[in-house]
PDB file of C-alpha atoms in Angstrom:
ATOM      1  CA  MET A   1      -0.097   0.097  -0.009  1.00 43.00           C
ATOM      2  CA  LEU A   2       1.087   3.936  -0.950  1.00 49.00           C
ATOM      3  CA  THR A   3       0.852   4.495   3.292  1.00 51.00           C
ATOM      4  CA  LEU A   4       3.761   2.000   4.054  1.00 51.00           C
ATOM      5  CA  SER A   5       5.495   2.874   1.156  1.00 60.00           C
ATOM      6  CA  THR A   6       6.824   6.289   2.812  1.00 67.00           C
ATOM      7  CA  ASP A   7       9.744   4.982   4.761  1.00 70.00           C
ATOM      8  CA  LYS A   8      10.690   3.607   0.983  1.00 73.00           C
ATOM      9  CA  LEU A   9      10.344   6.463  -0.831  1.00 73.00           C
ATOM     10  CA  ILE A  10      12.204   8.454   1.228  1.00 75.00           C
ATOM     11  CA  ILE A  11      15.071   5.563   1.393  1.00 75.00           C
ATOM     12  CA  HIS A  12      14.333   5.156  -2.651  1.00 76.00           C
ATOM     13  CA  PHE A  13      15.117   9.805  -3.227  1.00 79.00           C
ATOM     14  CA  ILE A  14      18.172   9.358  -0.669  1.00 78.00           C
ATOM     15  CA  ASN A  15      19.720   6.552  -3.351  1.00 77.00           C
ATOM     16  CA  HIS A  16      19.021   8.850  -6.056  1.00 78.00           C
ATOM     17  CA  ILE A  17      20.733  11.301  -4.669  1.00 77.00           C
ATOM     18  CA  LEU A  18      23.586   9.680  -3.497  1.00 74.00           C
ATOM     19  CA  SER A  19      24.025   8.343  -6.628  1.00 75.00           C
ATOM     20  CA  TYR A  20      24.439  11.355  -7.999  1.00 72.00           C
ATOM     21  CA  LEU A  21      27.169  12.773  -5.651  1.00 69.00           C
ATOM     22  CA  ASN A  22      28.598   9.194  -6.019  1.00 65.00           C
ATOM     23  CA  PHE A  23      29.033   9.976  -9.866  1.00 64.00           C
ATOM     24  CA  ASN A  24      29.628  14.049  -9.679  1.00 62.00           C
ATOM     25  CA  ILE A  25      32.173  13.310  -6.689  1.00 56.00           C
ATOM     26  CA  GLY A  26      33.382  10.114  -6.959  1.00 52.00           C
ATOM     27  CA  ILE A  27      34.924  11.033 -10.238  1.00 55.00           C
ATOM     28  CA  LYS A  28      37.008  13.921  -9.404  1.00 55.00           C
ATOM     29  CA  TYR A  29      38.370  12.956  -6.405  1.00 54.00           C
ATOM     30  CA  ALA A  30      37.061   8.958  -6.259  1.00 51.00           C
ATOM     31  CA  SER A  31      35.941   8.825  -3.208  1.00 55.00           C
ATOM     32  CA  ASN A  32      35.255   5.304  -1.522  1.00 61.00           C
ATOM     33  CA  THR A  33      33.347   6.690   1.274  1.00 62.00           C
ATOM     34  CA  PHE A  34      30.848   7.453  -1.302  1.00 61.00           C
ATOM     35  CA  THR A  35      30.588   4.745  -3.149  1.00 64.00           C
ATOM     36  CA  PHE A  36      30.182   2.796   0.282  1.00 64.00           C
ATOM     37  CA  ILE A  37      27.423   4.898   1.286  1.00 66.00           C
ATOM     38  CA  HIS A  38      25.675   4.686  -2.042  1.00 65.00           C
ATOM     39  CA  TYR A  39      26.242   0.370  -2.297  1.00 66.00           C
ATOM     40  CA  TYR A  40      24.915   0.421   1.637  1.00 65.00           C
ATOM     41  CA  PHE A  41      21.317   2.262   1.343  1.00 68.00           C
ATOM     42  CA  GLU A  42      21.525   0.256  -2.063  1.00 67.00           C
ATOM     43  CA  ILE A  43      21.027  -2.979  -0.140  1.00 63.00           C
ATOM     44  CA  ILE A  44      18.715  -1.250   2.387  1.00 62.00           C
ATOM     45  CA  SER A  45      16.372   0.108  -0.374  1.00 63.00           C
ATOM     46  CA  LEU A  46      16.563  -3.724  -1.813  1.00 61.00           C
ATOM     47  CA  LYS A  47      16.112  -5.553   0.862  1.00 60.00           C
ATOM     48  CA  GLN A  48      13.150  -3.539   1.885  1.00 58.00           C
ATOM     49  CA  LEU A  49      11.555  -2.789  -1.627  1.00 54.00           C
ATOM     50  CA  ASP A  50       8.699  -5.288  -2.826  1.00 54.00           C
ATOM     51  CA  ILE A  51       8.637  -5.635  -6.677  1.00 50.00           C
ATOM     52  CA  SER A  52       5.569  -4.062  -6.825  1.00 52.00           C
ATOM     53  CA  ASN A  53       6.577  -1.086  -5.163  1.00 51.00           C
ATOM     54  CA  LEU A  54       9.996  -0.775  -6.871  1.00 49.00           C
ATOM     55  CA  GLU A  55       7.589  -0.679 -10.418  1.00 49.00           C
ATOM     56  CA  VAL A  56       5.355   2.343  -8.403  1.00 48.00           C
ATOM     57  CA  ILE A  57       8.505   4.089  -7.498  1.00 47.00           C
ATOM     58  CA  ALA A  58      10.815   3.685 -10.241  1.00 44.00           C
ATOM     59  CA  ILE A  59      11.759   7.109 -12.020  1.00 44.00           C
TER      60      ILE A  59
END
């Protein structure tokens, strides 16, 4: 349900923001920290998001 996906949406958008930061900052500074944070949130989102929710909030 949409009421249950609020936290999942937040995690999803955080993942997009971190992906954007990792792309722009990681290329210049090769920051392993941003890469780690990005994949950490990606793992969290993959664990918490169902396939049905992924279809709803996919951008």
